[in-house]
XYZ file of C-alpha atoms in Angstrom:
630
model
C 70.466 -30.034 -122.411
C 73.185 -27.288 -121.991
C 72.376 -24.155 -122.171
C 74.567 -21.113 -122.235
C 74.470 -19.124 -118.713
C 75.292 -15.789 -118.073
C 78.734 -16.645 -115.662
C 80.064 -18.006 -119.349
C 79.818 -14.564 -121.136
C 82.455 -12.375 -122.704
C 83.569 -10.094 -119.285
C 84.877 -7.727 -122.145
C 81.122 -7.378 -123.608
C 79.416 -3.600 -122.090
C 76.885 -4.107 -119.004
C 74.717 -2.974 -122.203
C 75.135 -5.842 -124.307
C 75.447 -8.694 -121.071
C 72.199 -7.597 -120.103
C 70.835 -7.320 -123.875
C 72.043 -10.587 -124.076
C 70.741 -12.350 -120.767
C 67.216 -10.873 -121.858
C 67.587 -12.518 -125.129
C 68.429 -15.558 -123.223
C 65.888 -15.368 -120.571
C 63.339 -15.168 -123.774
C 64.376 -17.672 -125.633
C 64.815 -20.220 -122.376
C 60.703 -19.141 -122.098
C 60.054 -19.971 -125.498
C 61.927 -23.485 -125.247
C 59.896 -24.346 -121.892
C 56.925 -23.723 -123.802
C 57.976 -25.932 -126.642
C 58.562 -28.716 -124.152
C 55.320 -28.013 -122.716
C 53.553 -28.365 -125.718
C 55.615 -31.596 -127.002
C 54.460 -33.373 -123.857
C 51.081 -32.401 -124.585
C 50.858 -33.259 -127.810
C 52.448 -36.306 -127.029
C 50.114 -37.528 -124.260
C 47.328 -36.381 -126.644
C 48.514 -38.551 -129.274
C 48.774 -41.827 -126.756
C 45.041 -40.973 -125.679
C 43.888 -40.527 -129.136
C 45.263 -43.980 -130.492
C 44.127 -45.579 -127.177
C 40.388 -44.082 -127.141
C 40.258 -44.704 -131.228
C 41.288 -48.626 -130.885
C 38.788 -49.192 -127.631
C 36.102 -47.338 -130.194
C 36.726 -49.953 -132.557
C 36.895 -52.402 -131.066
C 33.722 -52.120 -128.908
C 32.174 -51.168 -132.744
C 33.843 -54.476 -134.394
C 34.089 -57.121 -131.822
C 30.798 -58.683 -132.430
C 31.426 -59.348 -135.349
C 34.558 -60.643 -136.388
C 34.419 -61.432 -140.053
C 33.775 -57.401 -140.094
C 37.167 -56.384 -137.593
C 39.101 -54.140 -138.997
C 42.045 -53.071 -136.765
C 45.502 -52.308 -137.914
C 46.160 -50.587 -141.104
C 43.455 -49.444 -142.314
C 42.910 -47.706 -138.830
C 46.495 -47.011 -138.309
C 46.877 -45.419 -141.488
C 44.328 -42.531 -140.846
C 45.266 -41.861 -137.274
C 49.297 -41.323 -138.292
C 48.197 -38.961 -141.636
C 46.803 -36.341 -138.606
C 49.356 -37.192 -136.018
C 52.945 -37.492 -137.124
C 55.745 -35.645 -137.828
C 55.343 -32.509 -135.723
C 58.173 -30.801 -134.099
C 59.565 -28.833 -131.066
C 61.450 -26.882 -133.385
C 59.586 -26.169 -136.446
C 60.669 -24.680 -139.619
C 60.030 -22.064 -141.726
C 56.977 -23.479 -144.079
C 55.816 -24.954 -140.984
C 55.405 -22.443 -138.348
C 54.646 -18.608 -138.591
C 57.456 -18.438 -135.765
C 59.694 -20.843 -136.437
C 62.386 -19.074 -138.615
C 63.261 -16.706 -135.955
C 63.144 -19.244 -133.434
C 65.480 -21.529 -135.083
C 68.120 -19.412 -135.825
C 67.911 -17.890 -132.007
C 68.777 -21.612 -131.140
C 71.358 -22.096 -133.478
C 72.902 -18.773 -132.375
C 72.828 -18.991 -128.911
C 72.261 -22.476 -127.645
C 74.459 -25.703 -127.529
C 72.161 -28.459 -128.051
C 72.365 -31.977 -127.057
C 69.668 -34.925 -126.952
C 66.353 -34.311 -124.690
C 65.651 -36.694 -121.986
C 62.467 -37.766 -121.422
C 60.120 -34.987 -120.431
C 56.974 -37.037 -119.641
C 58.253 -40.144 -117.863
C 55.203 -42.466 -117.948
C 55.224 -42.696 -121.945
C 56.998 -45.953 -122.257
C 57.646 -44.569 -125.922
C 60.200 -42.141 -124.876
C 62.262 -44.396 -122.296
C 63.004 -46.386 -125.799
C 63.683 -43.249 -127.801
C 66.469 -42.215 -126.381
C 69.394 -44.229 -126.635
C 73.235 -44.002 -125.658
C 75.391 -41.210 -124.827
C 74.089 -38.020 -125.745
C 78.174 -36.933 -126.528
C 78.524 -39.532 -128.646
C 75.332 -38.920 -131.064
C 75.845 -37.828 -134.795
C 73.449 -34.127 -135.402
C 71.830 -34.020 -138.583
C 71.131 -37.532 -138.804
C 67.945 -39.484 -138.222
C 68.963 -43.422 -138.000
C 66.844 -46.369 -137.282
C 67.642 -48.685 -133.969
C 65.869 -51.440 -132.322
C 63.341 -51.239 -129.223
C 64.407 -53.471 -126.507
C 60.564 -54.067 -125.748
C 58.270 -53.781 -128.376
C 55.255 -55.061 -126.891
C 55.561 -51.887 -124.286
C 56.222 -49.437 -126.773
C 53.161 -50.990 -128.583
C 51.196 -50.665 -125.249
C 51.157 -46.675 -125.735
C 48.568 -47.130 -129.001
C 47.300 -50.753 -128.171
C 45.607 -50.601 -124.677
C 46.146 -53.872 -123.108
C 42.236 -55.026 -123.372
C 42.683 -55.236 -126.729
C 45.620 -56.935 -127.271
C 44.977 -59.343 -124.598
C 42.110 -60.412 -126.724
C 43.667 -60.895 -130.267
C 45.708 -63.983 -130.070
C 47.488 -62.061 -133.456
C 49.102 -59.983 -130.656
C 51.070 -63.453 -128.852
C 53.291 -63.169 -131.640
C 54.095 -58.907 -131.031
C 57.442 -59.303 -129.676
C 60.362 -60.283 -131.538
C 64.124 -59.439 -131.005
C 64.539 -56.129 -132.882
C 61.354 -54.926 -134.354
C 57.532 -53.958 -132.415
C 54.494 -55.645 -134.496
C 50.823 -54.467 -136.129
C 48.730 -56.907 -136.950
C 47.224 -56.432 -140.697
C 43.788 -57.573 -141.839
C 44.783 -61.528 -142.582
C 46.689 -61.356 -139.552
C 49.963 -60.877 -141.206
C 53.107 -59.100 -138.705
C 54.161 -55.798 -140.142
C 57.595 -53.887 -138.767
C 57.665 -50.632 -137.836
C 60.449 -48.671 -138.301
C 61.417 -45.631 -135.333
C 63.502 -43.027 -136.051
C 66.161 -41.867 -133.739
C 65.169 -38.122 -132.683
C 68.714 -36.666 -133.695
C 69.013 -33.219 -134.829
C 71.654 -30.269 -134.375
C 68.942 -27.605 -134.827
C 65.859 -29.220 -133.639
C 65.315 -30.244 -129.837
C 63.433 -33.721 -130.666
C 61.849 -34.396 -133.980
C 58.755 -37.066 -134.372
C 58.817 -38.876 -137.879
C 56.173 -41.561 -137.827
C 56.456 -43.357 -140.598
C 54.052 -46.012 -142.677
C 53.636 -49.092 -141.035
C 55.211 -51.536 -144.566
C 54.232 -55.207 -144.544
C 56.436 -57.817 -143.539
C 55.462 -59.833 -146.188
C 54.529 -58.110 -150.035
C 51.136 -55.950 -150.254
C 48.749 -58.471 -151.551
C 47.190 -56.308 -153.771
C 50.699 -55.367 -155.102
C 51.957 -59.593 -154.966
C 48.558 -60.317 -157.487
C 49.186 -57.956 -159.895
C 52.968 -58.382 -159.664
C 52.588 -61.976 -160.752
C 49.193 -61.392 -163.065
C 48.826 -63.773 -165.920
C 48.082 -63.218 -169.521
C 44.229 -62.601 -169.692
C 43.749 -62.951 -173.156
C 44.990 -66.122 -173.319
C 42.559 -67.155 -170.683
C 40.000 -65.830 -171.800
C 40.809 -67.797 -175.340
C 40.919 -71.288 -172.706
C 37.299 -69.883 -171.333
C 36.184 -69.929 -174.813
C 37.465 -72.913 -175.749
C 36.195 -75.017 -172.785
C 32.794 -72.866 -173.053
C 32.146 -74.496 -177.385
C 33.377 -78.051 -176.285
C 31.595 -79.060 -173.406
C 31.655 -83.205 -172.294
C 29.580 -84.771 -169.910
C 29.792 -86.305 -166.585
C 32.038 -89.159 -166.624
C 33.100 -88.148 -170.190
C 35.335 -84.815 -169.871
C 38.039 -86.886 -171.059
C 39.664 -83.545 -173.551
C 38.731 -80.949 -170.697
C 41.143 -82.999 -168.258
C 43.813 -83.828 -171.384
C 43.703 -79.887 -171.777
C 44.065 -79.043 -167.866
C 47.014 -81.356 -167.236
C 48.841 -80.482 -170.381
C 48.571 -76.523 -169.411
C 49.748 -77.629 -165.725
C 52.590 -79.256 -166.808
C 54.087 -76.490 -169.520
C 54.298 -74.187 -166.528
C 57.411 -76.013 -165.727
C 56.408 -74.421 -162.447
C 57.150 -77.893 -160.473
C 53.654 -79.169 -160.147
C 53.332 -83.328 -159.936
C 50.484 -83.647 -162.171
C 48.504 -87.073 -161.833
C 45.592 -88.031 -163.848
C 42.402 -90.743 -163.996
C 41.763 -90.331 -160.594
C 37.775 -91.715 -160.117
C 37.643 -91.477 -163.698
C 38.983 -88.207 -165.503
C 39.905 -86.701 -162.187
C 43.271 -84.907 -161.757
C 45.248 -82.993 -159.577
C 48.682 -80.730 -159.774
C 50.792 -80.876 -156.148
C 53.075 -77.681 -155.986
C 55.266 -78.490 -152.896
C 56.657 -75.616 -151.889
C 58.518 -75.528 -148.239
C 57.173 -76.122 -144.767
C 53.582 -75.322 -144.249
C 49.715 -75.709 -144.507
C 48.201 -77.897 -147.421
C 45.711 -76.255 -149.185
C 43.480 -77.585 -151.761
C 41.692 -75.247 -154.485
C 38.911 -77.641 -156.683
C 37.020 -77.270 -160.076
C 34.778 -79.154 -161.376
C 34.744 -80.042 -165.204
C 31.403 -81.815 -166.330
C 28.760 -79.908 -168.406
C 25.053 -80.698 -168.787
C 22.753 -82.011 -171.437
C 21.120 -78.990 -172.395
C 20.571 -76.891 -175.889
C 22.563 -73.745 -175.826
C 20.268 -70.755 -176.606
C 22.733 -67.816 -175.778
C 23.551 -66.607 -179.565
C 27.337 -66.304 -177.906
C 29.606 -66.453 -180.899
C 31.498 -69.408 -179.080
C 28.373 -70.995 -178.237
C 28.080 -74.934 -177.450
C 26.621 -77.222 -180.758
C 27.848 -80.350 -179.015
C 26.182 -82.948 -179.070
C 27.414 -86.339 -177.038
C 25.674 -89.439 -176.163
C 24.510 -90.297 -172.362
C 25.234 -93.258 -170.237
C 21.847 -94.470 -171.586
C 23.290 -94.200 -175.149
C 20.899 -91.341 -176.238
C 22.084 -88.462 -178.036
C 21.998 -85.308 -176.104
C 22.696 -81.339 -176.568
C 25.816 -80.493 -174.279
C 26.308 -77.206 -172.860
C 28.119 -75.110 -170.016
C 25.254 -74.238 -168.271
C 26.580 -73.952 -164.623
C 29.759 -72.192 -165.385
C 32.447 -75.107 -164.407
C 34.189 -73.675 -167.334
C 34.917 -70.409 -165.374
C 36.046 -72.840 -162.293
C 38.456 -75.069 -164.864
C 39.667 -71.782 -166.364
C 39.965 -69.439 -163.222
C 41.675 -72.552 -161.289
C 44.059 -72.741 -164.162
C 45.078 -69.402 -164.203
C 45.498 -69.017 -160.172
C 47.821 -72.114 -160.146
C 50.092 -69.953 -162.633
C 49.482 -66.920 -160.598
C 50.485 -68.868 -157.375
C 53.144 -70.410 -158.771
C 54.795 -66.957 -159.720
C 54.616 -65.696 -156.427
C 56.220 -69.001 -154.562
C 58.991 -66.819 -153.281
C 56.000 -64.744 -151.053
C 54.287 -68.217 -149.880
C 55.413 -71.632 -147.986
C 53.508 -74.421 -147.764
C 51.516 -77.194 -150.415
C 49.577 -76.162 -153.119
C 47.465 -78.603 -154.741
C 44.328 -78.003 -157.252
C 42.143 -80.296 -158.107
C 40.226 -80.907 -161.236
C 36.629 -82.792 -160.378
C 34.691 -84.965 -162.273
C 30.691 -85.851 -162.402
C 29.798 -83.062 -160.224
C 26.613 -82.624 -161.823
C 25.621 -86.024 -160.963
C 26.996 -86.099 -157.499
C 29.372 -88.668 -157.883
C 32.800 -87.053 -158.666
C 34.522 -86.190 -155.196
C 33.872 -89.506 -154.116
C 34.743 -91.556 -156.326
C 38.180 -89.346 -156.581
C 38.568 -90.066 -152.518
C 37.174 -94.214 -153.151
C 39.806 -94.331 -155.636
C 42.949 -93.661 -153.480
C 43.302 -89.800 -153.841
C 44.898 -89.344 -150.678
C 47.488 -92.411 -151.238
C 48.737 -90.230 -153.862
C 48.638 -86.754 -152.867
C 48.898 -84.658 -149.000
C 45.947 -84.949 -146.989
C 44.888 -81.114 -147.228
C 44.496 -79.044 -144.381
C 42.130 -76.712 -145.732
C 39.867 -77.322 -148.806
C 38.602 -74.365 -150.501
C 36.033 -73.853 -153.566
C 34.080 -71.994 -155.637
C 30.723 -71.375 -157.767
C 30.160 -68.537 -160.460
C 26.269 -67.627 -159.726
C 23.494 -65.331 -161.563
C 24.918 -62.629 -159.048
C 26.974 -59.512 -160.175
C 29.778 -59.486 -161.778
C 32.813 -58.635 -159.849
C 31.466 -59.631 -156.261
C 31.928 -62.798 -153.894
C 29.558 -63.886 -151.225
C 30.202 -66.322 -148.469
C 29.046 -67.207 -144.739
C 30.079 -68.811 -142.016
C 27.800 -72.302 -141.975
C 25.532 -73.783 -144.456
C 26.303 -72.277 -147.580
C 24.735 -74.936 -150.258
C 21.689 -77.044 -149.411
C 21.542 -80.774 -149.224
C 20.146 -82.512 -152.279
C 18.301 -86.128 -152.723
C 17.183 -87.262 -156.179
C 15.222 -90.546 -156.790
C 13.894 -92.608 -159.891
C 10.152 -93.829 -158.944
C 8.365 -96.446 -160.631
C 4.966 -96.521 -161.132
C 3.520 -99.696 -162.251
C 0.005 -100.339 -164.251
C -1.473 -102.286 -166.603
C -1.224 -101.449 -170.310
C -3.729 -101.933 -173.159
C -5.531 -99.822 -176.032
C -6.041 -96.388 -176.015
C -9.663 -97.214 -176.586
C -10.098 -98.921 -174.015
C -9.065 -97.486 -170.916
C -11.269 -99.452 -168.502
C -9.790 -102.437 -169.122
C -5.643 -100.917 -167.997
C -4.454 -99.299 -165.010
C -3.587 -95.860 -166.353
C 0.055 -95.206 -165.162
C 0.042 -91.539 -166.522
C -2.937 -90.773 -164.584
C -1.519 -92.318 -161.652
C 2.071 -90.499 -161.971
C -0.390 -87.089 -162.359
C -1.659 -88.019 -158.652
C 1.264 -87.749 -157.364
C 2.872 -85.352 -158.683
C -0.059 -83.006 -157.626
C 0.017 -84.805 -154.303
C 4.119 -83.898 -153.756
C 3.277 -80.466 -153.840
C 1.329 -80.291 -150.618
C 4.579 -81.737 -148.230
C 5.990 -78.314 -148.991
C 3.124 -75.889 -148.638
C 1.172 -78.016 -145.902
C 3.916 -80.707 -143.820
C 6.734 -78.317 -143.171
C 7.425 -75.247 -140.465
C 7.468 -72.118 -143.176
C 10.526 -71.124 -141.134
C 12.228 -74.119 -142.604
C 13.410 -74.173 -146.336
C 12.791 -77.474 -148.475
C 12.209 -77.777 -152.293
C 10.537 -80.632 -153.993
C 10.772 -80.562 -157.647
C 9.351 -83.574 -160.217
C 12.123 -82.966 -163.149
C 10.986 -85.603 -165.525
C 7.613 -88.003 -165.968
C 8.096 -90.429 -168.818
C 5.443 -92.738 -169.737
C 4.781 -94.601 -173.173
C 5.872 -94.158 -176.863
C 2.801 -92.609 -178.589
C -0.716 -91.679 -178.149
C -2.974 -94.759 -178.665
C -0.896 -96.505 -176.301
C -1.494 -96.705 -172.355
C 1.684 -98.016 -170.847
C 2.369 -100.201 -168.066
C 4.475 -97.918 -166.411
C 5.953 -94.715 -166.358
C 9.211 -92.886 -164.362
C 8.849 -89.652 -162.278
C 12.347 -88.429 -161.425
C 11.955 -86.145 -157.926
C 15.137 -83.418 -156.508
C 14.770 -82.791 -153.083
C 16.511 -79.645 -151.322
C 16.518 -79.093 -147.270
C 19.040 -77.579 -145.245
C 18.177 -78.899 -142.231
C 18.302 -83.249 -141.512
C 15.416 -83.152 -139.572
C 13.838 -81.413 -142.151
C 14.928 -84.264 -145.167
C 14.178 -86.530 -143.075
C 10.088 -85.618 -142.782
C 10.015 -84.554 -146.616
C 11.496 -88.088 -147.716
C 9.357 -90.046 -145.494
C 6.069 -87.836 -146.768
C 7.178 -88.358 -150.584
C 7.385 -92.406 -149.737
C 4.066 -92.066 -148.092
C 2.451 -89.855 -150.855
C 3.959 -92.310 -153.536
C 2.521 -95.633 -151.810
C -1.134 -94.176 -151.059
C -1.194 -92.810 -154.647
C -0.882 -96.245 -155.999
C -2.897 -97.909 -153.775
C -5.350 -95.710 -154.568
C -4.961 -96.253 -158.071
C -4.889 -99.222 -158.099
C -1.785 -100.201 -159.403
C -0.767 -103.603 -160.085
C 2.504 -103.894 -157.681
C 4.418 -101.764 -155.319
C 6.458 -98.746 -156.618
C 10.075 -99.076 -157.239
C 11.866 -96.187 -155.422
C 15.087 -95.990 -156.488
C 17.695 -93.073 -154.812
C 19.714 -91.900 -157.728
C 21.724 -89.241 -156.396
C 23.026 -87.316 -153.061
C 24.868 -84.072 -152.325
C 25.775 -83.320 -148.607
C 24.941 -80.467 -146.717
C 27.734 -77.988 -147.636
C 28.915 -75.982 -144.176
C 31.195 -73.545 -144.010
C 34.124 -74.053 -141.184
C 33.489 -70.685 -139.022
C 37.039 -70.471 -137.949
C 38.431 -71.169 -142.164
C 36.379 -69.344 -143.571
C 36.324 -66.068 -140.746
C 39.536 -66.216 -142.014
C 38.734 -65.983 -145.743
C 36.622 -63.431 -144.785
C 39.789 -61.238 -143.739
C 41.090 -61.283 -147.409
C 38.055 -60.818 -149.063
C 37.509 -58.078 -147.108
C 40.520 -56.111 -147.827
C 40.777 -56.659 -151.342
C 37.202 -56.754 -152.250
C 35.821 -53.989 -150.042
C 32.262 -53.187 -150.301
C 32.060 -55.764 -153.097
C 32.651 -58.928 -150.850
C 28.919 -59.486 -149.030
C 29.994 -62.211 -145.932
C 26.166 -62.338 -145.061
C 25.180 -64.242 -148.482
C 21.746 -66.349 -148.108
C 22.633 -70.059 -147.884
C 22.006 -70.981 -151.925
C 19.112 -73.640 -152.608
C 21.554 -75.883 -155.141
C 23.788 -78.251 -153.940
C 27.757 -79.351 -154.265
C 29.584 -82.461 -153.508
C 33.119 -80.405 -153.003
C 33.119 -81.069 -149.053
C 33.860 -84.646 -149.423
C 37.154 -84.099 -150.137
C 37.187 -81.913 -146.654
C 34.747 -84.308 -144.749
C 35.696 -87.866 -145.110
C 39.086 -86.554 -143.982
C 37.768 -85.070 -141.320
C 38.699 -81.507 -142.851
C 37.584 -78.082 -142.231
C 35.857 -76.790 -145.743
C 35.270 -72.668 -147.206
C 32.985 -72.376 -150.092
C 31.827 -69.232 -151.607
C 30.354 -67.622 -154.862
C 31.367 -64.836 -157.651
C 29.018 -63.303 -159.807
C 28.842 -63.173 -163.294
C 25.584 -61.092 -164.140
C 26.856 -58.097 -165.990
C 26.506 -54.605 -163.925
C 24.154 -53.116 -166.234
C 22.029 -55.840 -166.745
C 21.434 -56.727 -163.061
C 20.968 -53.336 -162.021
C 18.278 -52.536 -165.001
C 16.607 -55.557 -164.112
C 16.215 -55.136 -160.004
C 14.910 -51.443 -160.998
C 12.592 -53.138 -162.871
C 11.560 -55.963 -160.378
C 12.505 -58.272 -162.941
C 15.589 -60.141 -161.553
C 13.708 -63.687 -161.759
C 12.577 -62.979 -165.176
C 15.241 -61.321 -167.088
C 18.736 -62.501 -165.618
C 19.452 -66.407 -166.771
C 20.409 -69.028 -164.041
C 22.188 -71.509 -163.693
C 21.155 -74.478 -165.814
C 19.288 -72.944 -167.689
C 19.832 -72.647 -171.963
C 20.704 -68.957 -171.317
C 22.868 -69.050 -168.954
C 26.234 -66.694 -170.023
C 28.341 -64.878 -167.717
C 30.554 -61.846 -168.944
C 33.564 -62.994 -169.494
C 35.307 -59.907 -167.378
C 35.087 -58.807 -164.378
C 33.748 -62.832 -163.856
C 36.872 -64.232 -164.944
C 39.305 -62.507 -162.952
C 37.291 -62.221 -159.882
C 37.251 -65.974 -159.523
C 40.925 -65.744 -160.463
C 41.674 -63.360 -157.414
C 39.132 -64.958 -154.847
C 41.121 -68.300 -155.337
C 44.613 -66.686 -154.822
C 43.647 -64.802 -152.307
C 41.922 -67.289 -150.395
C 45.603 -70.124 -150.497
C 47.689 -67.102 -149.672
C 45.446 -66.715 -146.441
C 46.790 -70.120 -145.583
C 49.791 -70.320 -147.148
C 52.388 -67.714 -144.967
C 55.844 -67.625 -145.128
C 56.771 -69.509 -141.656
């Protein structure tokens, strides 16, 4: 800094006016020490305050990383109380700084500040080239020679030492902040430049290096009302497992008149399909669906409401219906390929989505995988799903490890001896004997396992004869089994085989039962480091509506097998699609069980909206975690 002495005066100016003029001086010099005095402090105050505020959080958040929320969010707050201030304040911002300013511009010659407080690595980096050749009135960007140092005066070294997000801080022109999905943002410093003031602090937002999120959705939104029309549409004309030959014809055809570049390839394990959007070096992802409906009477009264009727693999008519919501999946999958594909200029990597078959009857992922899936498509990296549930509309769930229970059905045959309805003494009564042991399942439960431990044994069906005056020979009891634990399934199965066999001996019956294993869904578990991930994005889009603590549900899916027999890490999670009103009226009432529909059952209908887009966003949201621009 130069500043004006008193040898340099006017020797014509009155002893008067030199001394009038030296005290002016002598004032103002005071005044500018005090400035600088008060810069330094405000500047080590500032260092402390971002230092102390990320050690806070981080000793607050640390524990529980699905919940960390450093960065933005954070930085945001801290820079709308501590930026922009000045040594040489203006009018509107200081009582004093009119006069002040105009004393400088009168009287002093000013060049650029060095660095009053040498241990802020900040201003070492501020201050760049020679001060005589520096343009006044201008504020210009230029690089920082070591970012990760200038970072150090807000990011104490603890805590970056512990993010590995923070390995990648340093880069040739720009310092680094990490974001919420662990994105790299630039921030921009200004050159302190200025003819009038002596050094001039303009903080500005931290921008993304990579398009807002929330911005890159909307920015590439699709047309609702036609999806909703598709929801509609899948929702009247619901097939079958191993008959959703039209549901499959439908999704292919809309993949393909995207002209967005997916390889669309059908009749994979029966109606399976998938769409392959390669798109530049990176992860895989998968997104699935599942198509198949269920043979049950719609009771809703929705104006699009199911009268389908189809025949079973056992050639009996049957009622169809959407009663576990894979036309939201089909529909929401749809739409986020479009959405995705939009936005391929903000991702790199392989999208693929994946239509499922015969998930109802546990069959569909596998046979897609026995059936060569991954001789025609990428091996994913990640595979990622998702269930609509009797939850609230407009919010996910998730955890990190078991999310869905494992699930064992079985046919058992009970075998008697038929004869007249009159004359019971002379059969083996097979109803009476299926009765036995259907009471007798219910004690494994209630009286075999730890109450700590969760396990579900449920008789869906007992069939037995044709009419009254008939005993039969035989009847069929059809048995679901839940656990979510192996040793667990393993003690119920073994109790159900025991209960079964000592039920007919008991009874008599006239040869050993016929237990016959008719379907199985694996345990469903969460990858911690995936889906911790996941939890990132959900968090910072869905806010207070994203619960990462969900209870592990008590139904089942067959989704991880395109993960597992890979050897794949797998994220599954649910959206709600209980309207607001209805959920909240019914938990004030204590009537949640009895007055909001489940899944499977004839009155199951989720609100179109929020539901619909929800599982529209979770889906995007969830690839773009994975899929970064390299």
């Amino acid at each position: 800094m130069e500043v004006v002495s008193a040898s340099r005066l006017d020797p014509d100016l009155s002893n008067q006016a030199q001394d009038a003029l030296k005290g002016a001086l002598d004032d103002i010099l005071e005044q500018y020490l005090d400035l600088v005095h008060r810069y330094t402090s405000l500047h080590q105050s500032m260092a402390e305050d971002f230092a102390s505020g990320f050690l806070s959080l981080a000793r607050a958040n640390f524990s529980n990383h699905s919940r960390l929320r450093y960065g933005q969010d954070f930085y945001d707050d801290r820079m709308q109380a501590l930026t922009s201030f000045y040594i040489n304040p203006s009018a509107d911002e200081s009582p004093h700084g009119s006069d002040l300013e105009q004393l400088l511009q009168d009287t002093i010659s000013v060049t650029t500040i060095q660095p009053v407080s040498q241990n802020l690595e900040v201003e070492q980096s501020m201050v760049k080239g020679d001060p005589a050749e520096v343009e006044t009135d201008n504020v210009s960007k230029h690089s920082i020679a070591d970012p990760l140092n200038w970072f150090g005066i807000l990011v104490p070294q603890a805590l970056r030492a512990s993010q590995s997000s923070f390995k990648h801080a340093v880069t040739e022109t720009v310092p680094l902040l990490a974001n919420l999905s662990n994105e790299m943002k630039p921030y921009d410093i200004p050159t302190p430049i200025s003819s009038t003031a002596l050094i001039r602090l303009d903080q500005r937002r931290v921008a993304m290096a990579s398009e807002d999120v929330t911005s890159l959705l909307r920015s590439s939104a699709v047309d609702f009302d036609f999806y909703e029309a598709l929801y509609r549409h899948f929702h009247a004309q619901p097939e079958l497992s191993l008959q959703e030959s039209q549901t499959a014809a439908k999704a292919a055809s809309l993949l393909r008149s995207l002209n967005a570049g997916y390889e669309v390839q059908t009749s994979i394990g029966g109606h399976g399909l998938v769409g392959v959007l390669k798109n530049g070096a990176g992860k895989t992802v998968l997104l699935r669906a599942d198509m198949d409906a269920l043979p049950v009477k719609e009771d809703t009264g929705l104006e699009y409401a199911s009268k389908v009727t189809m025949r079973d693999n056992n050639d009996t008519v049957k009622p169809v219906m959407h009663a576990c919501g894979h036309d939201f999946h089909v529909t929401a999958l749809l739409a986020a390929a479009e959405c995705l594909a939009k936005m391929k200029d903000s991702w790199s990597g392989t999208l693929i989505v994946l239509f499922q078959p015969n998930e109802e009857r546990a069959g569909g992922a596998q046979a897609m995988v026995d059936d060569g899936l991954y001789s025609k498509i990428p091996v994913p990296d990640i595979v990622l799903g998702q269930h609509v549930m009797p939850q609230r509309a407009g919010y996910v769930g998730c955890r990190v490890g078991n999310i869905m229970s494992e699930a064992d059905s079985f046919k058992i045959t009970l075998y008697g001896r038929g004869g007249h309805g009159s004359m019971p003494h002379r059969t083996v009564d097979p109803v009476v004997m299926a009765a036995g042991v259907v009471t007798k399942l219910q004690t494994i439960v209630s009286r075999e396992i730890d109450p700590d431990q969760f396990a579900v044994v449920t008789v869906g069906s007992i069939q037995a004869g044709h009419t009254e005056n008939i005993i039969s020979d035989r009847a069929e009891v059809r048995i679901n089994v839940r656990t979510q634990n192996h040793e667990v399934r393993n003690r119920v199965l073994a109790s159900i085989r025991r209960v079964v066999k000592g039920e007919c001996e008991a009874s008599g019956a006239t040869k050993e039962p016929l237990i016959e294993e008719t379907t199985k869904f694996p345990l469903s578990v969460n990858d911690p480091e995936v889906t911790n991930k996941v939890f990132k994005s959900f968090e910072a889009f869905f806010g207070d509506r994203f619960d990462p603590n969900t209870s592990c549900s008590t139904a089942s899916e067959d989704y991880s097998i395109l993960g597992s027999t890979q050897g794949k890490p797998c994220c599954f999670w649910f959206f709600g699609g209980t309207d607001e009103s209805t959920w909240d009226d019914a938990e004030k009432k204590g009537r949640v069980a009895e007055d909001v529909p489940v899944n499977h059952s004839p009155f199951f209908a989720p609100v179109i909206q929020p539901t619909l887009g929800t599982g529209i966003d979770a889906l995007c949201l969830a690839a773009l975690t994975f899929l970064k621009n390299p």
